[in-house]
Tab-separated table of C-alpha atoms in Angstrom:
chain	number	residue	atom	x	y	z
A	569	MET	CA	121.172	-86.649	-88.481
A	570	PRO	CA	119.331	-86.956	-85.159
A	571	ALA	CA	116.442	-89.385	-84.812
A	572	VAL	CA	113.147	-87.609	-85.476
A	573	LYS	CA	110.355	-88.522	-83.079
A	574	LEU	CA	106.842	-88.209	-84.488
A	575	SER	CA	103.649	-87.848	-82.485
A	576	GLN	CA	100.550	-89.926	-83.212
A	577	THR	CA	98.947	-86.914	-84.923
A	578	GLU	CA	102.001	-86.337	-87.129
A	579	MET	CA	102.008	-90.002	-88.149
A	580	GLN	CA	98.315	-89.743	-89.080
A	581	TYR	CA	99.013	-86.732	-91.323
A	582	ILE	CA	101.903	-88.593	-92.975
A	583	THR	CA	99.583	-91.533	-93.702
A	584	ILE	CA	97.004	-89.175	-95.230
A	585	LEU	CA	99.624	-87.504	-97.482
A	586	GLN	CA	100.947	-90.892	-98.595
A	587	GLY	CA	97.373	-91.832	-99.508
A	588	VAL	CA	97.194	-88.774	-101.771
A	589	VAL	CA	100.616	-89.130	-103.411
A	590	ASN	CA	103.407	-91.692	-103.176
A	591	VAL	CA	106.351	-89.701	-101.763
A	592	THR	CA	108.870	-90.422	-99.024
A	593	ILE	CA	108.185	-88.198	-96.023
A	594	MET	CA	111.170	-87.453	-93.792
A	595	ASP	CA	109.414	-85.322	-91.171
A	596	CYS	CA	106.112	-83.708	-90.257
A	597	ILE	CA	105.370	-80.825	-87.906
A	598	VAL	CA	101.876	-79.767	-86.886
A	599	ASP	CA	101.631	-76.042	-86.139
A	600	GLU	CA	98.323	-75.591	-84.311
A	601	GLU	CA	98.814	-71.815	-83.915
A	602	GLU	CA	99.024	-71.331	-87.683
A	603	ASN	CA	96.590	-74.184	-88.436
A	604	LYS	CA	99.273	-75.661	-90.687
A	605	VAL	CA	101.019	-78.974	-91.302
A	606	ILE	CA	104.605	-78.882	-92.606
A	607	PHE	CA	105.931	-81.938	-94.436
A	608	VAL	CA	109.593	-82.552	-95.259
A	609	VAL	CA	109.797	-84.820	-98.313
A	610	SER	CA	112.816	-86.592	-99.814
A	611	GLU	CA	115.136	-84.767	-102.147
A	612	GLY	CA	113.641	-84.326	-105.606
A	613	GLN	CA	110.072	-85.141	-104.507
A	614	ALA	CA	108.685	-81.686	-103.651
A	615	GLY	CA	107.205	-81.201	-107.131
A	616	LEU	CA	105.556	-84.620	-107.013
A	617	ALA	CA	104.149	-83.908	-103.539
A	618	ILE	CA	102.720	-80.552	-104.645
A	619	GLY	CA	101.348	-81.871	-107.950
A	620	LYS	CA	100.487	-80.059	-111.165
A	621	ARG	CA	98.998	-76.664	-110.312
A	622	GLY	CA	99.026	-77.699	-106.633
A	623	VAL	CA	96.386	-80.398	-107.087
A	624	ASN	CA	97.859	-82.712	-104.411
A	625	ILE	CA	98.281	-79.902	-101.885
A	626	ASN	CA	94.729	-78.681	-102.454
A	627	ARG	CA	93.343	-82.199	-102.041
A	628	LEU	CA	95.314	-82.660	-98.835
A	629	LYS	CA	94.120	-79.272	-97.503
A	630	GLU	CA	90.519	-80.411	-98.025
A	631	LEU	CA	91.142	-83.742	-96.283
A	632	ILE	CA	92.800	-82.335	-93.166
A	633	SER	CA	91.234	-78.832	-93.051
A	634	LYS	CA	94.638	-77.222	-92.496
A	635	ASP	CA	97.133	-75.305	-94.601
A	636	VAL	CA	99.960	-77.457	-95.951
A	637	GLU	CA	103.604	-76.610	-96.596
A	638	ILE	CA	106.050	-78.884	-98.410
A	639	ILE	CA	109.804	-78.542	-97.876
A	640	GLU	CA	112.327	-80.603	-99.809
A	641	HIS	CA	114.928	-82.394	-97.692
A	642	SER	CA	118.637	-82.357	-98.452
A	643	SER	CA	121.460	-84.237	-96.763
A	644	ASN	CA	123.444	-80.981	-97.014
A	645	PRO	CA	122.376	-78.709	-94.110
A	646	THR	CA	123.098	-75.526	-96.105
A	647	LYS	CA	120.864	-76.660	-98.974
A	648	PHE	CA	118.145	-77.762	-96.526
A	649	ILE	CA	118.162	-74.339	-94.832
A	650	GLN	CA	117.929	-72.719	-98.266
A	651	ASN	CA	114.931	-74.953	-99.107
A	652	CYS	CA	113.237	-73.921	-95.845
A	653	PHE	CA	113.474	-70.240	-96.798
A	654	LEU	CA	112.095	-70.616	-100.337
A	655	PRO	CA	111.027	-68.455	-102.195
A	656	ILE	CA	113.292	-65.952	-100.390
A	657	ALA	CA	116.690	-65.516	-102.067
A	658	ILE	CA	119.578	-66.366	-99.754
A	659	ARG	CA	122.911	-64.604	-100.258
A	660	GLU	CA	124.982	-66.820	-97.981
A	661	ILE	CA	124.679	-69.408	-95.202
A	662	ASN	CA	127.479	-69.867	-92.660
A	663	LEU	CA	127.550	-72.834	-90.285
A	664	GLN	CA	129.560	-72.466	-87.074
A	665	GLU	CA	130.430	-74.814	-84.248
A	666	ARG	CA	130.016	-73.115	-80.870
A	667	ARG	CA	130.158	-74.225	-77.244
A	668	ASN	CA	126.370	-74.385	-77.072
A	669	GLY	CA	126.093	-76.315	-80.360
A	670	LYS	CA	126.022	-75.681	-84.088
A	671	THR	CA	124.530	-72.440	-85.399
A	672	ALA	CA	123.651	-71.136	-88.848
A	673	THR	CA	123.795	-67.505	-89.940
A	674	VAL	CA	121.670	-66.764	-92.994
A	675	GLU	CA	122.315	-63.623	-95.016
A	676	VAL	CA	119.357	-62.201	-96.953
A	677	ASP	CA	118.686	-58.951	-98.814
A	678	ASN	CA	117.430	-56.154	-96.588
A	679	LYS	CA	114.087	-56.180	-98.452
A	680	ASP	CA	113.599	-59.888	-97.610
A	681	LYS	CA	114.533	-59.740	-93.919
A	682	GLY	CA	110.933	-59.222	-92.756
A	683	ARG	CA	109.676	-62.151	-94.854
A	684	ALA	CA	112.520	-64.363	-93.621
A	685	ILE	CA	111.647	-63.694	-89.983
A	686	GLY	CA	107.865	-63.612	-90.451
A	687	ARG	CA	105.185	-61.949	-88.357
A	688	SER	CA	106.052	-62.435	-84.664
A	689	GLY	CA	109.017	-64.608	-85.763
A	690	LYS	CA	106.824	-67.450	-87.056
A	691	ASN	CA	108.961	-68.232	-90.145
A	692	ILE	CA	112.325	-68.233	-88.396
A	693	ASN	CA	110.932	-70.259	-85.469
A	694	LYS	CA	109.558	-72.884	-87.882
A	695	ILE	CA	112.936	-73.086	-89.634
A	696	LYS	CA	114.814	-73.345	-86.307
A	697	LYS	CA	112.598	-76.252	-85.283
A	698	LEU	CA	113.071	-78.080	-88.613
A	699	VAL	CA	116.848	-77.560	-88.697
A	700	LEU	CA	117.199	-78.724	-85.081
A	701	ARG	CA	115.183	-81.880	-85.818
A	702	GLN	CA	117.022	-82.691	-89.059
A	703	PHE	CA	120.629	-81.613	-88.370
A	704	ASP	CA	120.949	-80.820	-84.656
A	705	ILE	CA	121.722	-77.170	-85.473
A	706	SER	CA	120.605	-75.324	-82.349
A	707	ASP	CA	120.115	-71.809	-83.746
A	708	VAL	CA	119.450	-70.033	-87.037
A	709	MET	CA	120.088	-66.276	-87.196
A	710	ILE	CA	119.227	-63.764	-89.919
A	711	LYS	CA	121.890	-61.323	-91.081
A	712	GLN	CA	121.356	-58.561	-93.609
């Protein structure tokens, strides 16, 4: 796993989340375009971070005035990619080693392809950034 470098702003958001709920945060990405903060929490801690009926997320949203997304980490890159795409059902994930680095091909149902990519590619770009930071996988492609 490559070393994740956090900005001052990302560290501040991590501190705020840890003040709301005691979870281990592996990564944080601030998406200014979407006015969103994405947290990657340790395996098995997503439910705790979200809280009953989303109480922790809602409290955090009020504190930082941004949308919040929680993604559960996994030491298995395939499982982590699957977690990034939730709630979209993934048929299959193939990891390949290429000259320009590792790539992942994600197969989804045709009806879910638009949601997997997102408007203007926002979902797939977010996932590419997370997977690169966590596993040094340089590209994620959608296959139907």
